[in-house]
Tab-separated table of C-alpha atoms and ligand atoms in Angstrom:
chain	number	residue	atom	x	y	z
A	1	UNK	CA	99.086	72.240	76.672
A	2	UNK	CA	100.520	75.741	75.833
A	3	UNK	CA	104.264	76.768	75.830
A	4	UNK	CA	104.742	80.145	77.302
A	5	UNK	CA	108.280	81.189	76.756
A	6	UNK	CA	110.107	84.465	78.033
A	7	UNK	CA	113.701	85.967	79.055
A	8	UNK	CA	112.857	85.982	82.675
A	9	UNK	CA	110.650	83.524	84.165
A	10	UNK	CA	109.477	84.542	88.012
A	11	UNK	CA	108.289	82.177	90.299
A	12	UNK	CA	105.957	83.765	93.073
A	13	UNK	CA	103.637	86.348	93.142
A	14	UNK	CA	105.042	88.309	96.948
A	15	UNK	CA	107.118	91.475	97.559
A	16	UNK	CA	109.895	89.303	96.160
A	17	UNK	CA	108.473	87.752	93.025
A	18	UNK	CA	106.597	91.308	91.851
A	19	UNK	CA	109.434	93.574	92.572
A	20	UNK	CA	111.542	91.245	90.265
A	21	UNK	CA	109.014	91.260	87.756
A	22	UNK	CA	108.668	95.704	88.185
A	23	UNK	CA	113.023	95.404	87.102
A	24	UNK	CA	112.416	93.387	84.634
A	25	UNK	CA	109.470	94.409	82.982
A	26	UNK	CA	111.392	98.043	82.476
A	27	UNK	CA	114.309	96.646	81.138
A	28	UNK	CA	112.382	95.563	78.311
A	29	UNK	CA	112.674	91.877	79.156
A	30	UNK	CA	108.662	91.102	79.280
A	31	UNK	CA	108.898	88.670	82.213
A	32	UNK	CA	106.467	86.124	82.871
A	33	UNK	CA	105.178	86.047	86.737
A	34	UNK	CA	103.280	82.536	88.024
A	35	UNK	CA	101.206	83.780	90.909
A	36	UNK	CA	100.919	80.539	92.617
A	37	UNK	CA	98.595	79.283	95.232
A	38	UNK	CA	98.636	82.386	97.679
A	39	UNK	CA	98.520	84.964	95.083
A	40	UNK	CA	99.921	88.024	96.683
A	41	UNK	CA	102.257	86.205	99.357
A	42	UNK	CA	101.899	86.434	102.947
A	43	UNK	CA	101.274	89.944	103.489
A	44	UNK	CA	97.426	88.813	102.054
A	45	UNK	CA	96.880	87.493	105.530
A	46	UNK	CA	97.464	90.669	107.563
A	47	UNK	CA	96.353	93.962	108.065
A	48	UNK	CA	98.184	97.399	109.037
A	49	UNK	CA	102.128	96.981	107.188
A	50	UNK	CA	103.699	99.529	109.364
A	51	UNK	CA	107.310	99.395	108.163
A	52	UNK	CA	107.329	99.337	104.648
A	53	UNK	CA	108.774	102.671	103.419
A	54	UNK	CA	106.912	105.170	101.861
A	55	UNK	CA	103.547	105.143	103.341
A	56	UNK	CA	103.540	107.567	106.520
A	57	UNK	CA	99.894	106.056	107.571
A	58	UNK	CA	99.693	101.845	108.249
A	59	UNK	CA	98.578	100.745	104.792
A	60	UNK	CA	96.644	97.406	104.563
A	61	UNK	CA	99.181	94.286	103.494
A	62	UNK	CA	96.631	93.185	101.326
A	63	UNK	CA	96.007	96.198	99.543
A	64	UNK	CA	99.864	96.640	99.197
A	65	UNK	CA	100.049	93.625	97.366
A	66	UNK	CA	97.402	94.689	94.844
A	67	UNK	CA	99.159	97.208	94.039
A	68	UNK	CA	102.550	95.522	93.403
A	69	UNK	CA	100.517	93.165	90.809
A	70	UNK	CA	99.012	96.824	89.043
A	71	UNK	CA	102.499	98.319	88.659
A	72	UNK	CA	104.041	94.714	87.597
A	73	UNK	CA	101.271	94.530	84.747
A	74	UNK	CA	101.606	98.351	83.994
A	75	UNK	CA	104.819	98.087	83.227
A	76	UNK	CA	104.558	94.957	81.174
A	77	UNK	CA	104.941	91.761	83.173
A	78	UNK	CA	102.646	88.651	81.930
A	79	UNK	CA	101.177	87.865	85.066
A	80	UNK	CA	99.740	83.914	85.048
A	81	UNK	CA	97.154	82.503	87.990
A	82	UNK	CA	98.934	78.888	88.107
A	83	UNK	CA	100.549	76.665	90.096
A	84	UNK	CA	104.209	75.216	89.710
A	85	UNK	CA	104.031	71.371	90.315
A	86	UNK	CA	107.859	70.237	88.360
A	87	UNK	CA	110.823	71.856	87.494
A	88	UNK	CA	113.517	70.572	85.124
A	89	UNK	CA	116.898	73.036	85.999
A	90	UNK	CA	119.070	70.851	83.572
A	91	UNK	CA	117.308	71.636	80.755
A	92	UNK	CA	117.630	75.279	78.691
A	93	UNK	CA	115.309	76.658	78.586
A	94	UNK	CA	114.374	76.183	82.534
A	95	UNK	CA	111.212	74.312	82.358
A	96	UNK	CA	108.678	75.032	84.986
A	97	UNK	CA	105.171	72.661	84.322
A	98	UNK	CA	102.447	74.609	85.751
A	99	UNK	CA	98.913	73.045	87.836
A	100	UNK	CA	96.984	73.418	84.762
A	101	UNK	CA	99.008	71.291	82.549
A	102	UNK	CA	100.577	74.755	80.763
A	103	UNK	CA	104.351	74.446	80.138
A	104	UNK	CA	106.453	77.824	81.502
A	105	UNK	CA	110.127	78.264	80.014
A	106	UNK	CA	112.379	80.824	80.900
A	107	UNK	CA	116.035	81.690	79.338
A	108	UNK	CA	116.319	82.883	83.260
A	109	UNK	CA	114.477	81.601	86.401
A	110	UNK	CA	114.142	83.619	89.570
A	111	UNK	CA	112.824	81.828	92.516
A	112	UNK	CA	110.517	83.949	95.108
A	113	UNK	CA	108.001	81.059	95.906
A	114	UNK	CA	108.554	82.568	99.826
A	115	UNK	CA	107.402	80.591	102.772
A	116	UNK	CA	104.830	78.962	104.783
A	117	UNK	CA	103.264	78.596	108.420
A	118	UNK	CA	104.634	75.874	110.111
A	119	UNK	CA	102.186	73.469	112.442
A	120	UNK	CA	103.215	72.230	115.936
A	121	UNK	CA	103.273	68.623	114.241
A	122	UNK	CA	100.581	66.999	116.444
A	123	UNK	CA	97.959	64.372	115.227
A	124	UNK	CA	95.681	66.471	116.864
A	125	UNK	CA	95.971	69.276	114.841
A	126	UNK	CA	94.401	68.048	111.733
A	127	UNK	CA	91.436	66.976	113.765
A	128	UNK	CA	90.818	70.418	114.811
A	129	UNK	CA	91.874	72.433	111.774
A	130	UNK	CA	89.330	74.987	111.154
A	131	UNK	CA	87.584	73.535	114.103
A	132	UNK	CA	89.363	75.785	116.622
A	133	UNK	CA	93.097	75.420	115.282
A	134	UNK	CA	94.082	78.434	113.103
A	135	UNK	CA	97.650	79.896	111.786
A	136	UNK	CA	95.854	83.208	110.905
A	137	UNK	CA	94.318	85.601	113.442
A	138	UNK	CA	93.282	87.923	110.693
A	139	UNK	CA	90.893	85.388	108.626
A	140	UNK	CA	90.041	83.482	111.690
A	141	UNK	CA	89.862	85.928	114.193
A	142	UNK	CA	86.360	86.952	113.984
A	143	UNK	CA	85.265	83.333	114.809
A	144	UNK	CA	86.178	84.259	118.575
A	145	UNK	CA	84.627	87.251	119.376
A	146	UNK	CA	84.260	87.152	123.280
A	147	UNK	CA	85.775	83.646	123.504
A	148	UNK	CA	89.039	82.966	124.936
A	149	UNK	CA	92.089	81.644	122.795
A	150	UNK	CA	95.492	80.772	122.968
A	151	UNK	CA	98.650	81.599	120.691
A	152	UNK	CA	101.614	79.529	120.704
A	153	UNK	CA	105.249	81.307	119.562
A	154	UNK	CA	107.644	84.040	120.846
A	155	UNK	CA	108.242	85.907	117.218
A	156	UNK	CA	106.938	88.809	115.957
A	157	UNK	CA	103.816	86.857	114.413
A	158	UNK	CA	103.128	85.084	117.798
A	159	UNK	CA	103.133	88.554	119.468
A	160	UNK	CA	100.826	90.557	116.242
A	161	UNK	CA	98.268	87.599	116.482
A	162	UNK	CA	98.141	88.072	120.238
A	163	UNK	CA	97.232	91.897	120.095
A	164	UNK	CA	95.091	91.283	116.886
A	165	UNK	CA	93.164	88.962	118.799
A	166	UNK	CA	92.996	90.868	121.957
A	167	UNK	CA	90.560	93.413	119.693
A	168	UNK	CA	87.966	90.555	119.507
A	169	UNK	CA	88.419	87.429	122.257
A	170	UNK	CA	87.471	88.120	125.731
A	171	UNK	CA	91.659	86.196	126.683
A	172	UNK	CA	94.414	85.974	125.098
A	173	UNK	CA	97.056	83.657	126.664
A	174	UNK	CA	100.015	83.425	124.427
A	175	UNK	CA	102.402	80.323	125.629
A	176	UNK	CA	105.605	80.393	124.769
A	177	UNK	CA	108.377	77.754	124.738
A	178	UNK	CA	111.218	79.993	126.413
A	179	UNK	CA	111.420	82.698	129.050
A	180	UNK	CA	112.126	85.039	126.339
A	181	UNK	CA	110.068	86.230	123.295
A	182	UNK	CA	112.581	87.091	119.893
A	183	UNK	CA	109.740	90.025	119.161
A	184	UNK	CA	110.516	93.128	118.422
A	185	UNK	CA	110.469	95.261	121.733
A	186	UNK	CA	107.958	97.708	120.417
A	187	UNK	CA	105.753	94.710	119.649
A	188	UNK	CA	106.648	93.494	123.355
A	189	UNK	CA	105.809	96.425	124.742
A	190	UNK	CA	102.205	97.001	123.277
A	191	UNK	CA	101.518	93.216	124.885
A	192	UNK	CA	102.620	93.377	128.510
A	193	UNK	CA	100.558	97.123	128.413
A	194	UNK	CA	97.105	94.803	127.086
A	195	UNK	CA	95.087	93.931	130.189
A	196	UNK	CA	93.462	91.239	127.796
A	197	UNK	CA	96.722	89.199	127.332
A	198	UNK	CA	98.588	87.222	129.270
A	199	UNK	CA	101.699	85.030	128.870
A	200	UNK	CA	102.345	81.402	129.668
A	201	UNK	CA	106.044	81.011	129.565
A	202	UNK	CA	108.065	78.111	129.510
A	203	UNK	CA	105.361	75.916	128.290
A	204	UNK	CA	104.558	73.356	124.926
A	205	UNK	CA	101.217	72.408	124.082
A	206	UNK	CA	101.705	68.694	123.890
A	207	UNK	CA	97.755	67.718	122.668
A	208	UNK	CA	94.924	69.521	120.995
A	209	UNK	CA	91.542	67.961	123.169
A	210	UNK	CA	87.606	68.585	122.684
A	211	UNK	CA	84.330	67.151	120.979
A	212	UNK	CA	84.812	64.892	117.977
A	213	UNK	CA	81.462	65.727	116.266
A	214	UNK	CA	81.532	68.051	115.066
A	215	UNK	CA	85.248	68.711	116.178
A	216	UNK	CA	85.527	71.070	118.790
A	217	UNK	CA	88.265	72.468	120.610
A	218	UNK	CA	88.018	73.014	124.124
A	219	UNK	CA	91.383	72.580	126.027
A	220	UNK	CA	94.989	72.174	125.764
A	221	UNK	CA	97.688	70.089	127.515
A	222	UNK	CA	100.497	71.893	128.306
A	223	UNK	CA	103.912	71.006	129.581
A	224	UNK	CA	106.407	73.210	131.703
A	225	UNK	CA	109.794	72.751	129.531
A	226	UNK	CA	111.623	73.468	132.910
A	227	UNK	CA	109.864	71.430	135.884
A	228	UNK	CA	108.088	68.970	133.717
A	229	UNK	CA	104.893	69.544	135.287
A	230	UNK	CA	101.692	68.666	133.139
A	231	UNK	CA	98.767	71.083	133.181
A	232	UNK	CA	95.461	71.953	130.822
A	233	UNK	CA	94.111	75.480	129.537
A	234	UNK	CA	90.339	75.835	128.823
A	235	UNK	CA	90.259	77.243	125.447
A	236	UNK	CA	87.993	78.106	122.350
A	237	UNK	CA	90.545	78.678	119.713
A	238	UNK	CA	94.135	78.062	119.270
A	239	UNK	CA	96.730	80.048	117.025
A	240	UNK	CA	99.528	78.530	116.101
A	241	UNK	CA	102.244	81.363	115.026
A	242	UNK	CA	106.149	79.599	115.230
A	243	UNK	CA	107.374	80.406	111.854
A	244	UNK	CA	107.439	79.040	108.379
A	245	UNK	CA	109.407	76.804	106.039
A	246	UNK	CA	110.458	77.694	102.870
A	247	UNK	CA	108.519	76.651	99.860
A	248	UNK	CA	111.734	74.771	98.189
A	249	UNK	CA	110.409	71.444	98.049
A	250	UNK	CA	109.878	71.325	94.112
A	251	UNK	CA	113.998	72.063	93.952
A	252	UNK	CA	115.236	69.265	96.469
A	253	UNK	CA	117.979	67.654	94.272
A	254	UNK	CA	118.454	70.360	91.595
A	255	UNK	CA	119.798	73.471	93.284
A	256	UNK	CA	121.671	73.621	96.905
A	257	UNK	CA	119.824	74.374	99.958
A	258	UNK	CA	120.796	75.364	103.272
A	259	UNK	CA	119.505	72.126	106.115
A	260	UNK	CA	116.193	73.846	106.958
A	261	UNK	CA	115.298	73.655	103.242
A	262	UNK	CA	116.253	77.479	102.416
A	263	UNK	CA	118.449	77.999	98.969
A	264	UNK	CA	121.586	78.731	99.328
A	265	UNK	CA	122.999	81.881	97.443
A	266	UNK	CA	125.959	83.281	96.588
A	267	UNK	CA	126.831	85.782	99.399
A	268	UNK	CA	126.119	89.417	98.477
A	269	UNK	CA	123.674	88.041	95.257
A	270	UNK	CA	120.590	86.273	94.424
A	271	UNK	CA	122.875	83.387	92.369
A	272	UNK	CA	121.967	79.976	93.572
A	273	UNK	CA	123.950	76.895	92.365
A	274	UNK	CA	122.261	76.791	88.689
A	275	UNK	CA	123.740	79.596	86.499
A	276	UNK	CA	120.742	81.773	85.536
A	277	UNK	CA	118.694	80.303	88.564
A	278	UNK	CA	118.249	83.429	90.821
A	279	UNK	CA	116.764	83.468	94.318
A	280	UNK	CA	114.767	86.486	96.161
A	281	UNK	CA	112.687	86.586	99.401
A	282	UNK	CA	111.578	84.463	101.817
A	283	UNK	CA	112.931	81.297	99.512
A	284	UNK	CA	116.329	82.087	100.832
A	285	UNK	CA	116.648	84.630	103.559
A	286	UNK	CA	116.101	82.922	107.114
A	287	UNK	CA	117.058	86.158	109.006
A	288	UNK	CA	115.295	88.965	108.361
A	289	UNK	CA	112.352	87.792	106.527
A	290	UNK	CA	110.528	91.190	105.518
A	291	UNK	CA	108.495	92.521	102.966
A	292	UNK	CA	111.277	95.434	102.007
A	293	UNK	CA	114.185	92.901	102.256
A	294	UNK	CA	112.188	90.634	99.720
A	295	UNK	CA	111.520	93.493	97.819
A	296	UNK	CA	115.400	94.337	97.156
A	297	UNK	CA	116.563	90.638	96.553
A	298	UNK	CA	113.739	90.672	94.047
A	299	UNK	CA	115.288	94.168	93.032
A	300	UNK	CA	118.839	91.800	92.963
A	301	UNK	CA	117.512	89.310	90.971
A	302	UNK	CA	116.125	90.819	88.027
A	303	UNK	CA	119.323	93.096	88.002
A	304	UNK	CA	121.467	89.644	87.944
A	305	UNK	CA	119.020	88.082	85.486
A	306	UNK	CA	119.445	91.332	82.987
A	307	UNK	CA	123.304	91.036	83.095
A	308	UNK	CA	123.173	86.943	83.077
A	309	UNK	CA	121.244	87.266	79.448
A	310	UNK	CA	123.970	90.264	78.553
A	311	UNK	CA	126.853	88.034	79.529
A	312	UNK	CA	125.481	85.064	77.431
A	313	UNK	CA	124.747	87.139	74.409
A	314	UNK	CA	120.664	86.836	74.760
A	315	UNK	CA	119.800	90.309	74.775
A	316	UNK	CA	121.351	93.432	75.024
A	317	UNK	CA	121.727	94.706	78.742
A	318	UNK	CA	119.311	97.583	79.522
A	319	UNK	CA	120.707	99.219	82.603
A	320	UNK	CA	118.182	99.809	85.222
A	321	UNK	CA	115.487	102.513	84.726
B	1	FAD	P1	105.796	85.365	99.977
B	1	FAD	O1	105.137	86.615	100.402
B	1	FAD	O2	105.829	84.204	100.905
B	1	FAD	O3	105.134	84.888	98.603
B	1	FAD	C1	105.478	83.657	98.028
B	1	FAD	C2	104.772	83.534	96.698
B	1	FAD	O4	105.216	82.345	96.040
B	1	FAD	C3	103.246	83.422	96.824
B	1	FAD	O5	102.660	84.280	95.898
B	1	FAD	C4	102.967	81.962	96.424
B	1	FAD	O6	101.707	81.822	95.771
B	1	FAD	C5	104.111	81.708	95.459
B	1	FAD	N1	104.427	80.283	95.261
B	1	FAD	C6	104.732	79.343	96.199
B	1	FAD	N2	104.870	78.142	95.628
B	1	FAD	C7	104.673	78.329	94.294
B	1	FAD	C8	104.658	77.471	93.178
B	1	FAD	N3	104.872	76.143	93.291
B	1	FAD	N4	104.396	77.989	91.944
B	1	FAD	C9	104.199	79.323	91.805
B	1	FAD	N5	104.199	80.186	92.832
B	1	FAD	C10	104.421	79.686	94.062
B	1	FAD	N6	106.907	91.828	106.779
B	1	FAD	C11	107.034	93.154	106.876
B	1	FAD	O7	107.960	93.723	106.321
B	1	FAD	N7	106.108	93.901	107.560
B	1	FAD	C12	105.037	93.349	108.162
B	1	FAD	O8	104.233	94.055	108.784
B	1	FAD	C13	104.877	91.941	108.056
B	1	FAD	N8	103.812	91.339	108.617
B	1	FAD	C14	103.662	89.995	108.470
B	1	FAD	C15	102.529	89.378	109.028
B	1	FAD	C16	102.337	88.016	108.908
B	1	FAD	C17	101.121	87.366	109.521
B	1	FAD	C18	103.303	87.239	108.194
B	1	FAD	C19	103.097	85.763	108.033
B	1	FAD	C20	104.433	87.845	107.637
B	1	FAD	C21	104.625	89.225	107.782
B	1	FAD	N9	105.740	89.855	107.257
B	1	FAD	C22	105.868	91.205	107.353
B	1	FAD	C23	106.752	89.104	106.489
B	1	FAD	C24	106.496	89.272	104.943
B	1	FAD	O9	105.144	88.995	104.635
B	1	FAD	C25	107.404	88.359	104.138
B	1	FAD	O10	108.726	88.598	104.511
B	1	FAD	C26	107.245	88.572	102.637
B	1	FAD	O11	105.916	88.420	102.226
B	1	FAD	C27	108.111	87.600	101.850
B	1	FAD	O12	107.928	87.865	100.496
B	1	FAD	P2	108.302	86.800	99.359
B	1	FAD	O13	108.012	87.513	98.082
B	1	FAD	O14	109.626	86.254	99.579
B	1	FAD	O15	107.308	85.572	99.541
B	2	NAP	P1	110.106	83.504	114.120
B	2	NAP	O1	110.668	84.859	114.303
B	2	NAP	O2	110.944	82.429	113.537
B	2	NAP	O3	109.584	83.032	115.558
B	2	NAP	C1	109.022	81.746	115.747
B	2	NAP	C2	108.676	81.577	117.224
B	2	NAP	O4	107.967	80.339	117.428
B	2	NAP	C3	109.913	81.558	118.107
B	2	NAP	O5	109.686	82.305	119.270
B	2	NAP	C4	110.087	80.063	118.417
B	2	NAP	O6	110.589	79.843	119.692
B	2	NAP	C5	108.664	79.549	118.373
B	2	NAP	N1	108.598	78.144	117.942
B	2	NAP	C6	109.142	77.600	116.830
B	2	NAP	N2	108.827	76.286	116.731
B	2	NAP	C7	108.081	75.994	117.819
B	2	NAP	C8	107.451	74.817	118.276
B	2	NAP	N3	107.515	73.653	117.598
B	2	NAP	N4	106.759	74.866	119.432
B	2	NAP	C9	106.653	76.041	120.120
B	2	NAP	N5	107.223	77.195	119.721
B	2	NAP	C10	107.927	77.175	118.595
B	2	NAP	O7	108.783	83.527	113.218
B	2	NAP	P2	107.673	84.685	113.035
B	2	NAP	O8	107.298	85.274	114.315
B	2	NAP	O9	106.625	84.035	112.189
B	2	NAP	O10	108.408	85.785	112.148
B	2	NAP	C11	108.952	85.418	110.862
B	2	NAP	C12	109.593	86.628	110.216
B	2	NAP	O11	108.562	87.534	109.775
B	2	NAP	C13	110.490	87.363	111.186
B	2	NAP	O12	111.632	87.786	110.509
B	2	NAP	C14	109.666	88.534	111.618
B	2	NAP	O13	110.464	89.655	111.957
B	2	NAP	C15	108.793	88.790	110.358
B	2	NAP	N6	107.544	89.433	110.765
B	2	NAP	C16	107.582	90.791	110.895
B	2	NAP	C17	106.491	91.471	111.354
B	2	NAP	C18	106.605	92.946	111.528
B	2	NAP	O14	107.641	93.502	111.193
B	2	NAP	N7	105.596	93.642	112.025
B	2	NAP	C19	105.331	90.757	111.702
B	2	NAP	C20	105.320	89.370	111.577
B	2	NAP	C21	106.453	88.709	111.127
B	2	NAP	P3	112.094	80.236	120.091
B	2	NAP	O15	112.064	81.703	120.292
B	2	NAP	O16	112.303	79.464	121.342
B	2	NAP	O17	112.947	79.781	118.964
């Protein structure tokens, strides 16, 4: 087992976790970044990013992510390819004990460990995981090229996959739980204008049916959430795109959360309950939930992190660059 100690420790390798590291890094704190499991965050599992600033032309999320690791290394973040499985917040040094067995202490501990997709919570959904049940139109997509899926949400994610999908699958039915979709109206737009999509509304899928061996789906039973009525859609794929939880469970007990798991900060900050214990992205914003808003709490964090050490006579404070 190897210690690795530094001023900052960052949790989370997204828009959150690598913008904390960029502040950091230039005010000479040499942070340490664990990547974690999805190294890269959830922008890895789109395409075109149309709204993050500076880019006139849609830039690829994936490729936007590489590049948030180069400029976090290049201006000296230690980035690690590990896995937080404990955390011990009572202790100081924060102790973070990492997948491969590699202890990670930090004077300072900012939390960006985001979010992930959520599931409809149906037996039948492990059955037909990557058997026809998917959460992500752009690596599964391709699988259904002239087939006919479905996509289950109302959110800006149900309404992407839709018209991602509509590219390669002969239908697109997205089914939706309300009479109203929370998408962006641009986003809205583009779908009620694609011949190849249409919209189920008022429905919940209810069971996940086809072949057992090998699994494979081939229909869903729906129910009307206003008459009650029971019916079934013929389908090759399903997409399941209602939202994601927070990836807070290694905290539960040690640092207040909101009730749908989120940490709670300090209004107008990134300070959770634990002094030196900052939180940036996804981890604790439940309303806007962008790459650019994860980006500035990350910004916030490392800025709070800087002035915690300057308060508690760690290191001198180096304004930021
Ligand atoms: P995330 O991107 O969720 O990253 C979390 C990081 O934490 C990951 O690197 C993960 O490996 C790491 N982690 C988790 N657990 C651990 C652990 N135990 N130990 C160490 N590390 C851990 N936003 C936009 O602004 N524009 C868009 O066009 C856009 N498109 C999107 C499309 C899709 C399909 C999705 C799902 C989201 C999209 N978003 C978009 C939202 C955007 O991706 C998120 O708001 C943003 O990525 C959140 O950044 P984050 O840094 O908080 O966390
Ligand atoms: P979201 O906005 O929370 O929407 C989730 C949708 O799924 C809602 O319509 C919800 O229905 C529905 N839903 C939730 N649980 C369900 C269940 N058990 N059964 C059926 N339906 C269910 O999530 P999101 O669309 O993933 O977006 C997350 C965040 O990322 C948002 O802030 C979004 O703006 C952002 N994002 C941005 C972009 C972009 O800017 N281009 C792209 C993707 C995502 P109700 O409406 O009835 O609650």
């Amino acid at each position: 087992m190897t210690t690795h100690h530094s001023k900052v420790l960052i949790l989370g390798s997204g828009p959150a976790g690598f913008t904390a590291a960029i502040y950091a890094a230039r005010a000479n704190l040499s942070p340490i970044l664990v990547a974690g499991m999805q190294p890269g965050g959830q922008l890895t599992i789109t395409t075109d990013v149309e709204n993050y600033p500076g880019f006139a032309a849609a830039i690829q999320g994936p490729w936007l992510m590489e590049q948030m690791q180069a400029q976090a290394e290049h201006v000296g973040t230690r980035f690690f390819a590990d896995t937080i499985v404990a955390v011990d917040l009572k202790a100081r040094p924060f102790s973070c004990t990492g997948d491969s067995g590699d202890l990670y202490t930090g004077d300072t501990l900012i939390i960006a460990t985001g979010a992930q997709a959520r599931w409809l919570g149906l037996p039948s959904e492990q059955k037909f995981q990557g058997f026809g049940l998917s959460a992500c139109a752009t690596c599964d997509g391709f699988f259904f090229r002239d087939k006919e899926v479905a996509v289950v949400g109302g959110g800006n994610s149900a309404v992407e996959e839709a018209l991602f999908l509509a590219n390669m699958a002969s239908k697109v039915t997205l089914i939706h739980r309300r009479d109203k979709f929370r998408a962006e109206k641009i986003l809205q737009d583009r779908l009620f204008a694609n011949p190849r999509i249409r919209v189920l509304w008022n429905q919940v899928v209810e069971e996940l049916a086809g072949e057992a061996n090998p699994p494979s789906l081939k229909k869903l039973k729906l129910r009307d959430t206003k008459t009650g009525a029971a019916s079934e859609l013929a389908v090759d794929g399903l997409f399941v795109a209602i939202g994601h939880d927070p990836n807070t469970g290694l905290f539960k007990g040690q640092l207040a959360m909101d009730a749908e798991g989120y940490i709670v900060t300090k209004p107008g900050t990134t300070q959770t309950s634990v002094p030196g214990v900052f939180a940036a992205g996804d981890v604790q914003d439940k309303v806007f939930r962008q790459a650019v808003t994860a980006a500035g709490t990350g910004c916030m964090g490392a800025l709070e992190a800087d002035r915690y050490l300057a308060h508690h006579g760690q290191v001198a404070s180096v304004a930021a660059q």
